[in-house]
PDB file of C-alpha atoms in Angstrom:
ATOM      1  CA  UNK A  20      -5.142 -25.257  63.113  1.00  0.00           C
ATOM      2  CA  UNK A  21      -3.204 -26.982  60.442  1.00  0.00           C
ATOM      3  CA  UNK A  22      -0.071 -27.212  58.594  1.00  0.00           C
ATOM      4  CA  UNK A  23       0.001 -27.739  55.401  1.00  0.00           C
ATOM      5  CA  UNK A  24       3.013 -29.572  53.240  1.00  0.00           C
ATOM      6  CA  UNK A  25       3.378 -30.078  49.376  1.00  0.00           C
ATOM      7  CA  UNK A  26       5.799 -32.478  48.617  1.00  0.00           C
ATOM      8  CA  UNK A  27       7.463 -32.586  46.400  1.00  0.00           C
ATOM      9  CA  UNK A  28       5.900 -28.991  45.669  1.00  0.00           C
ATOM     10  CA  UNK A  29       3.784 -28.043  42.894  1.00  0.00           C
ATOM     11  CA  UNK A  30       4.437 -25.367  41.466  1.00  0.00           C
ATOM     12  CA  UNK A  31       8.348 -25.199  42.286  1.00  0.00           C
ATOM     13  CA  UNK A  32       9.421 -28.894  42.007  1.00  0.00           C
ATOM     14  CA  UNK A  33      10.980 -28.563  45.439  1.00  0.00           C
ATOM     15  CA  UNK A  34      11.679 -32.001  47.192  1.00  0.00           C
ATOM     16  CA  UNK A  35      12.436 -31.179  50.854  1.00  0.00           C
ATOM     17  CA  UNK A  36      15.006 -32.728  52.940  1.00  0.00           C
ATOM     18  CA  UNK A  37      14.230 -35.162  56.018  1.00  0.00           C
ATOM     19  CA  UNK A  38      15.748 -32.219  58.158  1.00  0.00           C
ATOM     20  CA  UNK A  39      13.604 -30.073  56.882  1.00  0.00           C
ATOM     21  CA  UNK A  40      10.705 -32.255  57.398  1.00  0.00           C
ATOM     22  CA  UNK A  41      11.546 -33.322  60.824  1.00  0.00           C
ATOM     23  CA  UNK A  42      11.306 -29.580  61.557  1.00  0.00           C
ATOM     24  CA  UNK A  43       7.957 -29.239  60.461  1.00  0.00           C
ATOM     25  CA  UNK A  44       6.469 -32.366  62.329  1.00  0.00           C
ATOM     26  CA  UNK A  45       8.716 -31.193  65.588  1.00  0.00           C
ATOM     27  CA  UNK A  46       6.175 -27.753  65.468  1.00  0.00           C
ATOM     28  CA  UNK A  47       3.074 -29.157  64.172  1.00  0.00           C
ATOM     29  CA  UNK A  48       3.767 -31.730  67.292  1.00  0.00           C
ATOM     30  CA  UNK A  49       4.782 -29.354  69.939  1.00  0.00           C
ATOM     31  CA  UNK A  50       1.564 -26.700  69.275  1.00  0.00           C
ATOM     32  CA  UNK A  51      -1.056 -29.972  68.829  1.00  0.00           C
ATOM     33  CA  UNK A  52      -1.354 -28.868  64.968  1.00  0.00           C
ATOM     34  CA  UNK A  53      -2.622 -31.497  62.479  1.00  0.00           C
ATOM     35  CA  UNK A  54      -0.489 -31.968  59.307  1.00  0.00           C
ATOM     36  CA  UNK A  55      -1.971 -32.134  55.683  1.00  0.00           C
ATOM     37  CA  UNK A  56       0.443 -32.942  53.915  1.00  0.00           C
ATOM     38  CA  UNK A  57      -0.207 -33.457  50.006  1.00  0.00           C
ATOM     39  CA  UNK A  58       1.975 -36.305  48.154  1.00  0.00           C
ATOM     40  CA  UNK A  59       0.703 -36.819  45.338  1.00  0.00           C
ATOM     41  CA  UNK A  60       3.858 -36.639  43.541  1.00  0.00           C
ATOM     42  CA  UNK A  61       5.733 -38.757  46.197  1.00  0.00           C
ATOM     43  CA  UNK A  62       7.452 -41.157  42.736  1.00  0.00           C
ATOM     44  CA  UNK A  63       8.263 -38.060  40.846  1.00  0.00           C
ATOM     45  CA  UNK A  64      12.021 -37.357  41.893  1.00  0.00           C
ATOM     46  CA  UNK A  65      14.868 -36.889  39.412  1.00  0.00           C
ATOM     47  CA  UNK A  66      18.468 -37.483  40.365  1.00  0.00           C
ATOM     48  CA  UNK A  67      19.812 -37.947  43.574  1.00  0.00           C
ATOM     49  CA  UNK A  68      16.361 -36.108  45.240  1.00  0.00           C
ATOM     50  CA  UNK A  69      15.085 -38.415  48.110  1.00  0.00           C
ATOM     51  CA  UNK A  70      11.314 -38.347  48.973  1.00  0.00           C
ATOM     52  CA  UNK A  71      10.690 -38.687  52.805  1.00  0.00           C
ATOM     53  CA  UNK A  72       6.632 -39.412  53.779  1.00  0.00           C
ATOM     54  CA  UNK A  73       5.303 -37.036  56.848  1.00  0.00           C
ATOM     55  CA  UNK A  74       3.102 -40.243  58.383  1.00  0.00           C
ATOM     56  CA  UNK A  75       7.227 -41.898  59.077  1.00  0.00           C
ATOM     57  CA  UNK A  76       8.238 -38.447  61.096  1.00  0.00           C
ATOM     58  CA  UNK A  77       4.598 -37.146  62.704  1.00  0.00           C
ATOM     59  CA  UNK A  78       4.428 -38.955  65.663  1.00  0.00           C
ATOM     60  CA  UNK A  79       3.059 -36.850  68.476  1.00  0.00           C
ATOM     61  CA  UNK A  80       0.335 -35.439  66.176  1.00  0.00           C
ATOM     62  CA  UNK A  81      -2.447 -36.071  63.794  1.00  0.00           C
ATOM     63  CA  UNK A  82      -1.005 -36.539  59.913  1.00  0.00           C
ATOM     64  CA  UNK A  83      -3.489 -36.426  56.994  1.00  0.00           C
ATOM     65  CA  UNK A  84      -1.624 -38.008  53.940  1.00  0.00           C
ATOM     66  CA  UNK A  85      -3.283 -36.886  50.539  1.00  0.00           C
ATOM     67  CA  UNK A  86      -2.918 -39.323  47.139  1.00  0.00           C
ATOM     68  CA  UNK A  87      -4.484 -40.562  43.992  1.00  0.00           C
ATOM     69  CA  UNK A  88      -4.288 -41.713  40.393  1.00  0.00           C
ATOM     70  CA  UNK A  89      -4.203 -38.528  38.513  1.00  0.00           C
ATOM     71  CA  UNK A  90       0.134 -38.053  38.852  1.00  0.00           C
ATOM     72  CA  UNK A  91       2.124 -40.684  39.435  1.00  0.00           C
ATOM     73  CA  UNK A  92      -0.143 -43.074  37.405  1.00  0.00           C
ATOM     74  CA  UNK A  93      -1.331 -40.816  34.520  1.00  0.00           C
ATOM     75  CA  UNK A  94      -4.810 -41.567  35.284  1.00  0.00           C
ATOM     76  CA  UNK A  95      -6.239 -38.140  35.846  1.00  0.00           C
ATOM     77  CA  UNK A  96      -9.664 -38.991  34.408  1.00  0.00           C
ATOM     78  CA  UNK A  97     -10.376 -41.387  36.571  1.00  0.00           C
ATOM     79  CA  UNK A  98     -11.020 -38.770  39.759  1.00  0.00           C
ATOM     80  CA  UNK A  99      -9.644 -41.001  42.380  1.00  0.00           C
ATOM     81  CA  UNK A 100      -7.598 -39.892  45.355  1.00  0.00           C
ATOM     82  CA  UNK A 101      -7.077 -40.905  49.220  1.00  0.00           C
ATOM     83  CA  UNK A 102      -6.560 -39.485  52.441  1.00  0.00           C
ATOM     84  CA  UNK A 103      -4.664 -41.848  55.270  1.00  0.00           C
ATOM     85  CA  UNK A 104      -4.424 -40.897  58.903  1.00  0.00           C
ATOM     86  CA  UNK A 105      -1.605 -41.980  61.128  1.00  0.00           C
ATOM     87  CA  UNK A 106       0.606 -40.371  64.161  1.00  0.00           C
ATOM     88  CA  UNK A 107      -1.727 -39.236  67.483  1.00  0.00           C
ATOM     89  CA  UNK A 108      -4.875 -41.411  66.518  1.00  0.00           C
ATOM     90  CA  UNK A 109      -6.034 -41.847  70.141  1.00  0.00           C
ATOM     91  CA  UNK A 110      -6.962 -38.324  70.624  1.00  0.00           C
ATOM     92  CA  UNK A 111      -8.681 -37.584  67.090  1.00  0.00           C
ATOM     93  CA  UNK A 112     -11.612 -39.658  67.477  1.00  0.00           C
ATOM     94  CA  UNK A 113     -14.422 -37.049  66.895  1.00  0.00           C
ATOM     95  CA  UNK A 114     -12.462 -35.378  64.163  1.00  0.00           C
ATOM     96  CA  UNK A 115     -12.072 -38.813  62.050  1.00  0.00           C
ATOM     97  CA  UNK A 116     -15.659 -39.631  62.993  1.00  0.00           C
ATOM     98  CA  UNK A 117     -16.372 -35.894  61.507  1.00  0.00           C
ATOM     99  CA  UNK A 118     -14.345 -36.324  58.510  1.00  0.00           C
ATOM    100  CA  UNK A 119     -16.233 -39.527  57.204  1.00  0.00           C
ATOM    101  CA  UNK A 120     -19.629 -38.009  58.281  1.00  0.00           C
ATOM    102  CA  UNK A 121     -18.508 -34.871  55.649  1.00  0.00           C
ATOM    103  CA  UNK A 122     -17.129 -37.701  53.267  1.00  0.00           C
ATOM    104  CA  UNK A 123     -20.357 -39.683  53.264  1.00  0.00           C
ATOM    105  CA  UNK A 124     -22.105 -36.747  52.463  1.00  0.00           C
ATOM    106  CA  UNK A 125     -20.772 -34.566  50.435  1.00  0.00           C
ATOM    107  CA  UNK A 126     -18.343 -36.803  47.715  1.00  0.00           C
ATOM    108  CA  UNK A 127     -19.734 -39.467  45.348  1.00  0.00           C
ATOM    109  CA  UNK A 128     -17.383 -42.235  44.815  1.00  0.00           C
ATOM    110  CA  UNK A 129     -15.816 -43.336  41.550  1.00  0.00           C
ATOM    111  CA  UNK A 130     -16.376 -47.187  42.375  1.00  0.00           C
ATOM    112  CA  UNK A 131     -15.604 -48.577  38.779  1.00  0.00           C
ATOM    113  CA  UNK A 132     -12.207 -46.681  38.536  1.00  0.00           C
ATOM    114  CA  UNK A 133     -11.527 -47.450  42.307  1.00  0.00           C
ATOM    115  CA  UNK A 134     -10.966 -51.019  41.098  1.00  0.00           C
ATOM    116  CA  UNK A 135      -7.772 -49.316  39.455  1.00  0.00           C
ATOM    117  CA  UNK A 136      -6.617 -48.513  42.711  1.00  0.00           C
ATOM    118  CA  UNK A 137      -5.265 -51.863  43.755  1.00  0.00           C
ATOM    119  CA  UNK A 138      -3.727 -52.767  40.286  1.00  0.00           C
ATOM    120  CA  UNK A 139      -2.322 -49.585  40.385  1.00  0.00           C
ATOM    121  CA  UNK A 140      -0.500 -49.439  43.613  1.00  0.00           C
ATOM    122  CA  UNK A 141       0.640 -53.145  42.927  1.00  0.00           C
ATOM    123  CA  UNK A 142       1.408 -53.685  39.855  1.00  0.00           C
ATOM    124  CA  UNK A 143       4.325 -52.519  37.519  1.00  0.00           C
ATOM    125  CA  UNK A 144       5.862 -48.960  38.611  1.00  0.00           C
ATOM    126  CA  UNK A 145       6.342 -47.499  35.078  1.00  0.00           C
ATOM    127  CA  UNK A 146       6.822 -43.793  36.125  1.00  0.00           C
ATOM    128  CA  UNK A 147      10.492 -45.242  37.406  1.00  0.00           C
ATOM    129  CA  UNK A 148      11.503 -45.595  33.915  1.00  0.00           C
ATOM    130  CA  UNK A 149       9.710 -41.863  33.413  1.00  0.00           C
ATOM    131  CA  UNK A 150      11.835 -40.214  36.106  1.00  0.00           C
ATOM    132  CA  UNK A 151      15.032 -42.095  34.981  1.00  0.00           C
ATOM    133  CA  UNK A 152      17.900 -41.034  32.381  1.00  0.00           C
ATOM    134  CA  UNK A 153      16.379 -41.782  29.301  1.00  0.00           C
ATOM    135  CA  UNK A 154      12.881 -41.517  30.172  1.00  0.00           C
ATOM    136  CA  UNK A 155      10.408 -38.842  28.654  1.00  0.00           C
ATOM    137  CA  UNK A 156       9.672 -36.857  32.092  1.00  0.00           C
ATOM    138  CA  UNK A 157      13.235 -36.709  33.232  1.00  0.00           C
ATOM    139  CA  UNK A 158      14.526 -35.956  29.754  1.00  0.00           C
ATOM    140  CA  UNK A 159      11.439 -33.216  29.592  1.00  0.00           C
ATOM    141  CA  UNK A 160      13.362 -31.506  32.607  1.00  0.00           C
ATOM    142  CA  UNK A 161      16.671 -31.883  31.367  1.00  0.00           C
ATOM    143  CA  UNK A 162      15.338 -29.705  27.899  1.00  0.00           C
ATOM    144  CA  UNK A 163      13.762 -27.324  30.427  1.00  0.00           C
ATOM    145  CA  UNK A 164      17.007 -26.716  32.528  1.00  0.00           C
ATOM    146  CA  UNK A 165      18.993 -26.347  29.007  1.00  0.00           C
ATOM    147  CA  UNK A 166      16.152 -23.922  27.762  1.00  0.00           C
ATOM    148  CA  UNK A 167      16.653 -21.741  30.606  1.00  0.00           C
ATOM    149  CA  UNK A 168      20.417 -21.812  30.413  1.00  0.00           C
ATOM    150  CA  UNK A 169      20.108 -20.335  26.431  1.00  0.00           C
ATOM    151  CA  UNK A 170      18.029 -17.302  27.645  1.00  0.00           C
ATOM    152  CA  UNK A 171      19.173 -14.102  28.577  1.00  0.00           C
ATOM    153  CA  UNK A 172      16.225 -13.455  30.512  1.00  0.00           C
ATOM    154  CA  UNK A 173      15.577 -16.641  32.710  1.00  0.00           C
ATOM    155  CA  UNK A 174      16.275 -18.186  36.160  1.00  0.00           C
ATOM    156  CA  UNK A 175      15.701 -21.757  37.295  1.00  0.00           C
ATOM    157  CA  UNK A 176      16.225 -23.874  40.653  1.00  0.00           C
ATOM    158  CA  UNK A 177      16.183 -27.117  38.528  1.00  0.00           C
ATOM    159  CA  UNK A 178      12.901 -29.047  39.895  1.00  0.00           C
ATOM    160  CA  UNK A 179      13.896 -32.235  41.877  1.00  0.00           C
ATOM    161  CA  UNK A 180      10.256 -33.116  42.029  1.00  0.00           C
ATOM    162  CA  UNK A 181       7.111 -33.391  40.406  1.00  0.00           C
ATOM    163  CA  UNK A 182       6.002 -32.463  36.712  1.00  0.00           C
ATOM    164  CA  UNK A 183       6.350 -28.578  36.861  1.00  0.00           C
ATOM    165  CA  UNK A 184       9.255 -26.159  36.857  1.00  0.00           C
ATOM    166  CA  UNK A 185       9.021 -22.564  38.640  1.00  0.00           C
ATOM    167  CA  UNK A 186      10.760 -20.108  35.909  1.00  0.00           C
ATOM    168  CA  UNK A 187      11.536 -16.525  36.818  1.00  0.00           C
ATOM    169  CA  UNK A 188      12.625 -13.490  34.871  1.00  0.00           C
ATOM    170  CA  UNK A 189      15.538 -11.637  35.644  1.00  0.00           C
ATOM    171  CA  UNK A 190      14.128  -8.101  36.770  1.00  0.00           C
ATOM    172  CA  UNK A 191      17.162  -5.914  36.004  1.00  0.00           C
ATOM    173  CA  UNK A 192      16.893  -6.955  32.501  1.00  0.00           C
ATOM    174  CA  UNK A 193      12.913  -6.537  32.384  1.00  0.00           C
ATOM    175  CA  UNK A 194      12.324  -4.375  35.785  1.00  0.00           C
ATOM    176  CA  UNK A 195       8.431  -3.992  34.671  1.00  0.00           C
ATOM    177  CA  UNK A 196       7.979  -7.415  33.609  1.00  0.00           C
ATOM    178  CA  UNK A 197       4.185  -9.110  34.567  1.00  0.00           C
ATOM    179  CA  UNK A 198       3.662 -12.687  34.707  1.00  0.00           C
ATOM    180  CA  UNK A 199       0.130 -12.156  33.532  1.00  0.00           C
ATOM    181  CA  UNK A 200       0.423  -9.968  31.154  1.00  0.00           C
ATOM    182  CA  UNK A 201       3.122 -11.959  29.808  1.00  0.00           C
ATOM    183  CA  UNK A 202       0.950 -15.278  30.175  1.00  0.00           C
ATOM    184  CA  UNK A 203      -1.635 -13.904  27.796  1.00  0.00           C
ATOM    185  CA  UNK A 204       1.026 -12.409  25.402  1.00  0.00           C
ATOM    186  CA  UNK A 205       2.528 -15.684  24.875  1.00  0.00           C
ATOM    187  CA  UNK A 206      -0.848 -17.651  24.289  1.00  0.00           C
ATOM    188  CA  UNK A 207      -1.880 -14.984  22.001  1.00  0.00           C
ATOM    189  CA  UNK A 208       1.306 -14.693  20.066  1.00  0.00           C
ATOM    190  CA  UNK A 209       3.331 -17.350  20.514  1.00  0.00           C
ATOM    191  CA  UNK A 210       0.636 -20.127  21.270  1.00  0.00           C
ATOM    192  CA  UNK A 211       2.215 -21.454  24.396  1.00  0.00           C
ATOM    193  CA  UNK A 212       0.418 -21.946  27.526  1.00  0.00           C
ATOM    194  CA  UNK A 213       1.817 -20.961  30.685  1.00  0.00           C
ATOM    195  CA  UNK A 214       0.538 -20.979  34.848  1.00  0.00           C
ATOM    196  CA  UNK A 215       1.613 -17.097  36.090  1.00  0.00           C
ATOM    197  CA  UNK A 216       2.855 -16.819  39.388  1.00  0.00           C
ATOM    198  CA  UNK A 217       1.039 -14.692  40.772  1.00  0.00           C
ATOM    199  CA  UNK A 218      -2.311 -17.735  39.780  1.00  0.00           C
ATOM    200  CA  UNK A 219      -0.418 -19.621  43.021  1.00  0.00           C
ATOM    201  CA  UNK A 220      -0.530 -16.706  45.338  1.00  0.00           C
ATOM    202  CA  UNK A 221       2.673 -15.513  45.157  1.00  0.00           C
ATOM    203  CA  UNK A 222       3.489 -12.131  46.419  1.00  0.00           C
ATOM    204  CA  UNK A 223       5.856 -11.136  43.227  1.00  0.00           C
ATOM    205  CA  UNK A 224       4.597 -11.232  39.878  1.00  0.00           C
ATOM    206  CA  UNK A 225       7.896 -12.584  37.930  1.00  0.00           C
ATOM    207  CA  UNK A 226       7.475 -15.927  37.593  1.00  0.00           C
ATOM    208  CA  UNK A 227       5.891 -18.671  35.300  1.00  0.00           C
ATOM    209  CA  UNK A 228       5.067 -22.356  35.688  1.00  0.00           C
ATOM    210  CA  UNK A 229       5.862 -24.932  32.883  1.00  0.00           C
ATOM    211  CA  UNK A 230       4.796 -28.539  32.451  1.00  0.00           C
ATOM    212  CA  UNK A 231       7.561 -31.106  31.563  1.00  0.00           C
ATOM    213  CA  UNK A 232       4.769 -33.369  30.139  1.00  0.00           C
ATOM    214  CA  UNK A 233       5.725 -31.890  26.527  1.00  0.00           C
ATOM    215  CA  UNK A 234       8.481 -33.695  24.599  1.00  0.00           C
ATOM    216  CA  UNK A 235      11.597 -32.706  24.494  1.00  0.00           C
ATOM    217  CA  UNK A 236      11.628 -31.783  21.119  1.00  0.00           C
ATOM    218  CA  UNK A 237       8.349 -29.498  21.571  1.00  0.00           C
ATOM    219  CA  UNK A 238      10.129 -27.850  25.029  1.00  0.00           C
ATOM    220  CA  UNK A 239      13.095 -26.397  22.964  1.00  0.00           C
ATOM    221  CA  UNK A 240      10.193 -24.656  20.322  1.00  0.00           C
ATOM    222  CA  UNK A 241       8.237 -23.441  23.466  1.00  0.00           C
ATOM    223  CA  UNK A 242      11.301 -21.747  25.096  1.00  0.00           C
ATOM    224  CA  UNK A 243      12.631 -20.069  21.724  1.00  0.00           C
ATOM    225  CA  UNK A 244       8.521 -18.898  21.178  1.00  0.00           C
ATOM    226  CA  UNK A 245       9.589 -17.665  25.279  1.00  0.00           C
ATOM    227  CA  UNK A 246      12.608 -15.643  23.961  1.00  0.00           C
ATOM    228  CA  UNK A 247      10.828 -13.877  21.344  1.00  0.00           C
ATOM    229  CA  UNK A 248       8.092 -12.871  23.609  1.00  0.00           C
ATOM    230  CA  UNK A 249      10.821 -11.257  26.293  1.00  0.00           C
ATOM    231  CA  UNK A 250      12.857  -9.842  23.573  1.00  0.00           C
ATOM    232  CA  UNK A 251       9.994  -7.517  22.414  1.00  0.00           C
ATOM    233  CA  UNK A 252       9.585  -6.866  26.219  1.00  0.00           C
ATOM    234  CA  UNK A 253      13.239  -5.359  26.178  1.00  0.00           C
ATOM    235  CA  UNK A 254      13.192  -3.871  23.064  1.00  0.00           C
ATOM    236  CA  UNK A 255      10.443  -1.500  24.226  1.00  0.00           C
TER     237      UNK A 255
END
């Protein structure tokens, strides 16, 4: 039995607190659950969000950390990631020993681009500049957040985290709205790709995932292309 933590969260841009945290490791350490928690997005905060690693509050427990290349350093090609273990190592012998055995078999290793790894990790942190006032991701969000605000249709919990924002649609304006319907409308006519919802498991069907990797420029076009799309939907 596992729990399992995305943070910050893809597809909401959530960044949770260290109380919130500390709640999770208290019951994944008081039932004996292992925690895998995914950070692959660990540099991607904007503003005063503070990322907190599980590994510093999982003590009593085993902790799985998940990262790679593909987010914070841009190098999604290159198909390297990580797992790290840390917390209750003494008693998860047989499990680690199981997990390499499955690892030895089953993936084939990118050793060229795991010579990035190191450089990477080391050298020169340039998505700090990204993330920063001025810098193309944090400015992305900032023409996402505004984009929402000129709709009449659309709701946002401004992402703290990550490269996505988690967009929903008022439902007393557009009570039979669908997120996939909607998704294909707007590829078809507006030539904008979304992520619906519902394609994350959601048990509602009004939401939509963006990207902030467009510019900022581009992110104003996509959300007036958005606003056409949901003004047909009303007009109807």
């Amino acid at each position: 039995r596992a729990i399992v933590v995305i943070n910050p969260n893809n597809p909401t841009g959530a960044v949770y607190s260290r109380q919130t945290l500390e709640g999770i490791a208290e019951l994944a350490e008081r039932h004996r659950l292992l925690v895998l928690s995914d950070e692959i997005y660990d540099q991607m905060v904007y503003e005063q969000a503070r990322f907190v690693p599980m590994a510093t509050l999982v003590k009593g427990s085993l902790c799985a950390t998940f990262s790679g290349l593909s987010k914070v350093y841009r190098a999604c090609g290159y198909r390297v990631g990580w797992v790290s273990f840390s917390g209750d190592l003494e008693h998860a012998g047989p499990y680690l020993q199981a997990m390499d055995l499955l690892a030895s078999l089953r993936l084939c290793s990118n050793v060229p681009a795991q010579w990035a790894v190191q450089t990477a990790l080391g050298g020169f942190q340039s998505i700090r500049q990204l993330v920063s006032p001025g810098g193309r991701l944090h400015d992305a969000r900032t023409a996402v957040i505004e984009g929402v605000a000129r709709s009449r249709y659309l709701t946002l919990v401004p992402p703290a985290g990550s490269m996505y924002a988690f967009i929903g649609v008022d439902r007393a304006l557009l009570p039979d709205f669908d997120d996939n319907r909607f998704a294909l409308d707007l590829l078809e006519k507006q030539h904008v790709l979304v992520a619906p919802g519902i394609s994350f498991n959601t048990d509602y069907n009004n939401y939509f995932r963006i990207t902030l990797l467009p510019d900022p420029a581009c992110l104003g076009d996509v959300f007036d292309r958005i606003e056409r799309v949901l003004d047909e939907y009303a007009d109807r």
